[in-house]
Coordinates of C-alpha atoms and ligand atoms in Angstrom, one line a residue:
M1 CA -12.9 14.2 8.9
T2 CA -15.6 15.2 6.6
E3 CA -16.4 14.8 2.7
H4 CA -15.6 18.1 2.3
D5 CA -12.3 18.4 4.3
I6 CA -10.7 15.9 2.3
K7 CA -12.4 17.5 -1.3
Q8 CA -10.6 20.7 -0.1
H9 CA -7.7 19.6 -0.7
L10 CA -7.4 16.6 -3.6
R11 CA -5.8 17.7 -6.7
T12 CA -6.9 14.0 -8.2
K13 CA -9.2 14.2 -11.3
T14 CA -10.9 10.4 -10.9
F15 CA -9.0 9.2 -7.0
G16 CA -11.3 10.7 -4.5
K17 CA -13.8 11.9 -6.3
N18 CA -15.7 9.3 -4.7
I19 CA -16.1 9.2 -0.9
F20 CA -17.2 7.6 1.8
C21 CA -16.2 8.7 5.1
F22 CA -17.1 7.3 8.5
D23 CA -15.8 8.1 12.3
S24 CA -15.4 4.4 12.4
I25 CA -16.1 1.5 10.9
D26 CA -14.6 -2.3 11.1
S27 CA -12.6 -1.8 7.5
T28 CA -12.6 0.5 4.8
N29 CA -11.7 -3.0 2.8
T30 CA -14.3 -4.8 4.0
Y31 CA -17.0 -1.7 2.8
A32 CA -15.0 -1.1 0.0
K33 CA -15.8 -5.3 -0.9
K34 CA -19.8 -4.4 -0.3
L35 CA -19.9 -1.7 -3.0
L36 CA -18.5 -3.5 -5.8
S37 CA -22.1 -4.8 -5.8
Q38 CA -22.9 -2.0 -7.2
D39 CA -21.8 0.3 -10.3
I40 CA -19.3 2.2 -8.4
E41 CA -16.7 4.3 -10.0
E42 CA -13.1 3.8 -10.5
G43 CA -11.3 5.6 -7.7
T44 CA -13.6 5.8 -4.8
L45 CA -12.2 6.4 -1.8
V46 CA -13.4 4.9 1.6
I47 CA -11.8 6.5 5.3
A48 CA -12.0 6.2 8.6
E49 CA -11.0 7.6 11.6
E50 CA -11.2 4.5 13.4
Q51 CA -10.9 0.9 11.7
S52 CA -12.9 -1.7 15.0
A53 CA -11.4 -4.7 13.1
G54 CA -9.0 -3.2 10.8
R55 CA -7.5 -6.7 8.7
G56 CA -3.8 -6.9 8.2
R57 CA -2.2 -9.6 5.4
F58 CA -2.6 -13.1 6.3
D59 CA -5.6 -12.2 8.5
R60 CA -3.6 -10.0 10.9
T61 CA -5.2 -7.4 12.3
W62 CA -4.3 -4.4 11.7
H63 CA -4.0 -1.4 14.6
S64 CA -4.2 2.3 14.1
S65 CA -5.1 4.7 17.0
S66 CA -8.2 6.5 16.4
G67 CA -7.5 9.9 14.3
K68 CA -4.2 10.1 14.4
N69 CA -3.1 8.4 11.2
L70 CA -4.6 7.4 7.4
T71 CA -6.9 4.2 7.3
F72 CA -8.3 4.4 3.6
S73 CA -9.3 1.8 0.8
V74 CA -9.6 3.0 -2.8
I75 CA -11.1 1.1 -5.5
I76 CA -9.4 0.2 -8.8
R77 CA -10.3 -1.9 -12.0
P78 CA -6.5 -2.2 -13.3
N79 CA -6.3 -3.4 -16.8
I80 CA -3.8 -5.8 -16.2
I81 CA -4.6 -10.1 -16.7
P82 CA -4.2 -12.0 -13.4
Q83 CA -0.8 -13.2 -13.6
R84 CA 0.1 -9.8 -13.0
I85 CA -1.8 -8.9 -9.7
G86 CA 1.2 -9.2 -7.9
I87 CA 2.1 -5.5 -9.5
L88 CA -0.6 -4.0 -7.7
S89 CA 1.2 -4.4 -4.4
L90 CA 4.0 -2.6 -5.7
Y91 CA 2.3 0.0 -7.2
A92 CA 0.5 1.2 -4.1
G93 CA 3.9 1.0 -1.8
L94 CA 5.6 3.2 -4.5
A95 CA 2.8 5.4 -4.5
V96 CA 3.3 5.9 -0.3
T97 CA 7.0 6.0 -0.8
E98 CA 7.2 8.3 -3.4
A99 CA 4.7 10.8 -1.7
V100 CA 6.3 10.5 2.6
Q101 CA 9.5 10.9 0.1
E102 CA 8.2 14.2 -1.3
L103 CA 5.7 15.0 1.5
S104 CA 9.3 14.6 4.8
H105 CA 11.9 15.1 2.4
I106 CA 13.4 11.6 4.2
S107 CA 13.6 8.5 2.0
P108 CA 11.6 5.6 3.3
T109 CA 12.3 2.2 1.8
C110 CA 10.0 -0.4 -0.5
K111 CA 10.1 -4.0 1.4
W112 CA 8.1 -6.5 -1.1
P113 CA 5.6 -7.1 -1.3
N114 CA 4.2 -4.3 -0.2
D115 CA 5.8 -2.4 3.5
V116 CA 7.1 1.2 3.7
L117 CA 9.5 1.2 6.2
L118 CA 11.4 4.1 7.3
N119 CA 14.6 3.8 9.5
G120 CA 13.7 -0.2 9.0
K121 CA 10.6 0.0 10.7
K122 CA 7.1 -0.3 9.0
L123 CA 5.6 2.9 8.2
C124 CA 2.8 1.9 6.0
G125 CA 0.6 -1.3 5.2
I126 CA -1.2 -2.5 2.7
L127 CA -3.5 -5.5 1.6
S128 CA -4.7 -5.6 -1.9
E129 CA -7.5 -8.0 -2.5
A130 CA -8.8 -8.5 -5.9
V131 CA -12.4 -10.0 -7.4
F132 CA -12.5 -11.6 -10.3
S133 CA -15.6 -12.1 -12.9
D134 CA -15.2 -14.7 -15.6
A135 CA -11.4 -15.5 -14.8
Q136 CA -10.3 -12.0 -14.6
I137 CA -9.8 -8.9 -12.5
S138 CA -12.8 -6.7 -11.8
A139 CA -11.8 -4.6 -9.7
V140 CA -9.1 -4.5 -7.0
I141 CA -9.4 -2.8 -3.3
I142 CA -6.3 -1.0 -2.4
G143 CA -6.3 -0.8 1.7
I144 CA -3.4 1.4 3.2
G145 CA -3.0 1.8 6.5
L146 CA -0.9 4.7 6.7
N147 CA 1.2 5.9 10.7
V148 CA 0.7 9.7 10.2
N149 CA 0.6 11.0 14.0
Q150 CA 1.4 8.0 16.0
T151 CA 3.6 8.7 19.0
E152 CA 3.0 5.7 20.8
F153 CA 2.2 1.9 19.5
P154 CA 1.4 -1.2 21.4
D155 CA 4.5 -3.1 23.8
T156 CA 4.0 -6.3 20.4
L157 CA 5.1 -3.3 18.0
A158 CA 6.8 -1.0 19.6
S159 CA 10.1 -1.9 18.1
T160 CA 8.7 -2.5 14.7
A161 CA 6.1 0.0 13.4
T162 CA 6.8 3.7 13.5
S163 CA 5.1 7.0 11.7
M164 CA 5.9 10.4 10.1
V165 CA 6.1 12.4 13.8
L166 CA 8.0 10.0 15.3
E167 CA 10.9 9.9 12.5
C168 CA 10.7 13.4 11.2
N169 CA 10.0 14.9 15.0
K170 CA 6.9 16.9 13.6
M171 CA 2.9 16.8 13.2
F172 CA 1.4 16.4 9.6
D173 CA -1.4 17.2 7.9
R174 CA -3.2 14.1 7.3
F175 CA -5.4 15.3 4.8
H176 CA -2.6 17.0 2.9
V177 CA -0.9 13.7 3.2
L178 CA -3.8 12.0 2.1
A179 CA -4.1 14.0 -1.5
K180 CA -0.4 13.4 -2.3
V181 CA -0.4 9.8 -2.0
L182 CA -4.1 10.2 -4.4
E183 CA -2.0 12.2 -6.1
K184 CA 0.6 9.2 -6.7
L185 CA -1.3 6.2 -6.9
E186 CA -3.1 8.1 -10.1
H187 CA 0.2 9.1 -11.3
L188 CA 1.9 5.8 -11.5
Y189 CA -1.5 3.9 -12.2
A190 CA -1.7 5.6 -15.8
F191 CA 1.4 3.0 -16.6
I192 CA -1.1 0.4 -15.3
Q193 CA -3.5 1.1 -17.2
T194 CA -0.7 1.6 -20.7
H195 CA 1.0 -1.4 -19.7
H196 CA 4.3 0.0 -18.9
L197 CA 4.9 -1.7 -15.8
E198 CA 8.0 -1.9 -16.1
D199 CA 8.6 1.3 -14.7
I200 CA 6.6 0.8 -11.9
L201 CA 9.4 -1.8 -11.8
Q202 CA 11.9 0.2 -12.7
R203 CA 11.0 2.8 -9.5
W204 CA 10.3 0.5 -7.3
Q205 CA 13.1 -1.3 -7.2
S206 CA 14.7 2.3 -6.7
H207 CA 13.6 2.2 -3.6
S208 CA 14.2 -1.3 -2.4
I209 CA 16.6 -1.9 -0.1
M210 CA 16.3 -5.7 -0.3
L211 CA 17.8 -6.7 -3.5
G212 CA 21.5 -8.7 -3.4
K213 CA 21.1 -8.9 0.4
E214 CA 20.1 -12.4 2.5
V215 CA 16.9 -13.4 3.1
T216 CA 14.2 -15.3 4.5
I217 CA 11.1 -16.1 3.5
S218 CA 8.0 -17.2 5.5
Q219 CA 5.5 -18.8 3.0
Q220 CA 2.4 -20.4 5.8
G221 CA 4.8 -21.6 8.4
Q222 CA 7.9 -22.4 5.9
L223 CA 11.1 -20.7 5.6
V224 CA 13.3 -20.6 2.1
K225 CA 16.4 -18.9 2.6
G226 CA 18.7 -17.3 -0.2
I227 CA 20.0 -14.3 -1.6
A228 CA 16.8 -11.6 -3.2
K229 CA 17.7 -11.6 -6.9
A230 CA 15.6 -9.7 -8.7
I231 CA 11.2 -8.5 -9.0
D232 CA 9.9 -10.1 -12.2
T233 CA 7.7 -8.5 -14.3
D234 CA 4.4 -10.3 -12.3
G235 CA 6.1 -8.4 -9.4
G236 CA 6.9 -11.9 -7.5
L237 CA 10.3 -11.8 -6.1
I238 CA 13.1 -14.1 -7.7
I239 CA 15.3 -15.9 -4.9
S240 CA 18.3 -17.6 -5.3
V241 CA 18.2 -20.5 -2.9
N242 CA 21.7 -22.4 -3.9
G243 CA 23.0 -21.2 -7.2
T244 CA 18.9 -22.4 -7.9
E245 CA 16.6 -19.4 -8.9
K246 CA 13.2 -19.7 -7.3
K247 CA 10.0 -17.3 -8.2
V248 CA 7.9 -16.5 -4.6
A249 CA 4.5 -14.6 -5.1
A250 CA 3.5 -14.2 -1.7
G251 CA 5.3 -14.4 2.1
D252 CA 7.1 -12.5 4.4
V253 CA 10.2 -11.2 4.4
T254 CA 13.0 -10.8 6.6
I255 CA 16.1 -9.0 5.4
L256 CA 19.2 -11.0 7.4
Q257 CA 22.3 -9.0 6.3
Ligands
BTN301 C1 -0.8 -5.4 7.0 O1 0.6 -4.7 6.4 O2 -0.3 -6.7 7.2 C2 -1.3 -4.8 5.7 C3 -2.6 -3.7 6.2 C4 -3.0 -3.1 5.5 C5 -4.5 -2.1 6.4 C6 -5.3 -1.0 6.0 S1 -5.8 -0.1 6.8 C7 -7.0 0.5 5.8 C8 -7.3 -1.2 5.0 N1 -8.7 -1.6 5.8 C9 -8.1 -2.4 5.9 O3 -9.4 -3.9 7.0 N2 -6.7 -3.0 6.1 C10 -6.6 -1.9 5.2

């Protein structure tokens, strides 16, 4: 994968204009964070064929077979208040969902806060990391791990992870998939920058299967059980626990019914 190959497929204006492309790196998110010490352009893409220390949420490891999938990070400078930061995970998940739907003609679902599932298994994980300056968001790194052409997963993931090839029975051109995801990220970003967050929320909810269902949310070992009611304007999940509504800002969700 080279910068030249990637650029040939891109139809975006700013997302992917500036590219750092690696055969192997520790983590594209970690590299992108280091870039922020320079005056780096919004939309900068950091992409690698292989990550030796790919990171997931809650300090988990992100496994991805070398050269089969997409592991990349994009730097944005969103014009939103810190309380709304949760929207950014929904935004990135929505962009991937819409891209995969257009390319594969099967419909992924969005799982709060930022997973994309195909037939109930995890297709994509997103790790968004913010950097603050004077209590304002100065930049956010959106890290995306999208399983494209991987056909075998380690035993520990085999029952929960999937890829586009496994669900669609055909290989996908990764450049084409990357270009489509960046196109969606750029398109939806305009809604964030113009404060039309409700458009992101509505579109995200139209791809979600969890609202109205019984869920458990694990937060640092603590389990909360309730009915998923809605996503609020900050991107938080509202659940009803024994008739009382509670807002959850982060956690791992399991859908029970
Ligand atoms: C999760 O599901 O817990 C999030 C996984 C995010 C993985 C991506 S791969 C590209 C970017 N670089 C990283 O180290 N992590 C993200």
